[in-house]
């Protein structure tokens, strides 16, 4: 089986669902269930013996090692993180705790567990670390996209904490030989994304008749990738990634924020038209994010060349699926926004371990 952290979050839950749709290999899914983790994402797996959920904190090294010894996974896929740049500006401490100290605790547990393996179990073991293109900092309009050798230059507490975690992972490979593989991916979108990130926030606000906030002039550029394409890249990195290597993952799909939001409004106008004209009328320019990175762009040619991965969705196909998913799951959005889900978690998990 494989050991997944953060598998109740946006990308992690998509990964768990995609994995079990394609394989009977089981998953132990360790997630703290912060505001961003939601077991409803995994409701279709209730009663499925291949999925074992454990509520746990990656900062708790002792608990991690006990779980590893108990379940004896062949790999760890590490998604758990604090992931929202704006939250990292308002409160960086949680980002250091989870992304830096938590990754360190997980690496230590992985090292102790892996040291106890022998033969093929030892040589076949993998620690796949999921990171972000934001560690490379910001690009000018004419700069080449980020490659795996671009110097790290993180600009937000979020990206700095992810950069620190990437460095620790690198050091554990070089110093201890732990067979790590790191992926640095661009902005994801798709089902189950918490409505604080641009695309689900704009969807939720559009349908609620609220302003669609555009930071600054809306000219910032991100490289958007549909989440199932990212999950496929992570599966390839686990299957065939070379230990110690880094793979950049991206959609070759650079877009200005304002164009992303306009595209969303256009699709909504077609599939959920409203009285009073276009959703685009709700677009509102608001003060910029401090330290806002202007442009991210990923050169994904290494993973394409070495691992044969390519994105399947274009932005046009992926965004249509995403809009439809949010239209079909407005209850989910309302639940995670209301806090009802969080109080349920506290009530349900206060004195419980495991599932
Ligand atoms: P998310 O915020 O939706 O989910 C994070 C998950 O981690 C949640 O389920 C949360 O409960 C869990 N978690 C947080 N702290 C934890 C802790 N201390 N112990 C155990 N679990 C904890 O994030 P996401 O968007 O799914 O991102 C997943 C990973 O992918 C992150 O490492 C992020 O840096 C990386 N990434 C995200 C994007 C993106 O566009 N969302 C792009 C590139 C890389
Ligand atoms: P976000 O989804 O937070 O991802 P990241 O900051 O990790 O790239 O934001 C994507 C882009 O959209 C980013 O340039 C900030 C911008 N943005 C807005 O303009 N308005 C918003 O309300 C949000 C949440 C983001």
Short mmCIF file of C-alpha atoms in Angstrom, two decimals, residues 82 140 159 192 233 279:
data_model
loop_
_atom_site.label_atom_id
_atom_site.label_comp_id
_atom_site.label_asym_id
_atom_site.label_seq_id
_atom_site.Cartn_x
_atom_site.Cartn_y
_atom_site.Cartn_z
CA UNK A 82 -0.88 24.93 4.46
CA UNK A 140 9.26 39.09 -16.04
CA UNK A 159 6.46 29.76 -0.98
CA UNK A 192 -13.08 19.89 -4.40
CA UNK A 233 2.02 13.39 -13.07
CA UNK A 279 -21.68 37.69 -14.47
#
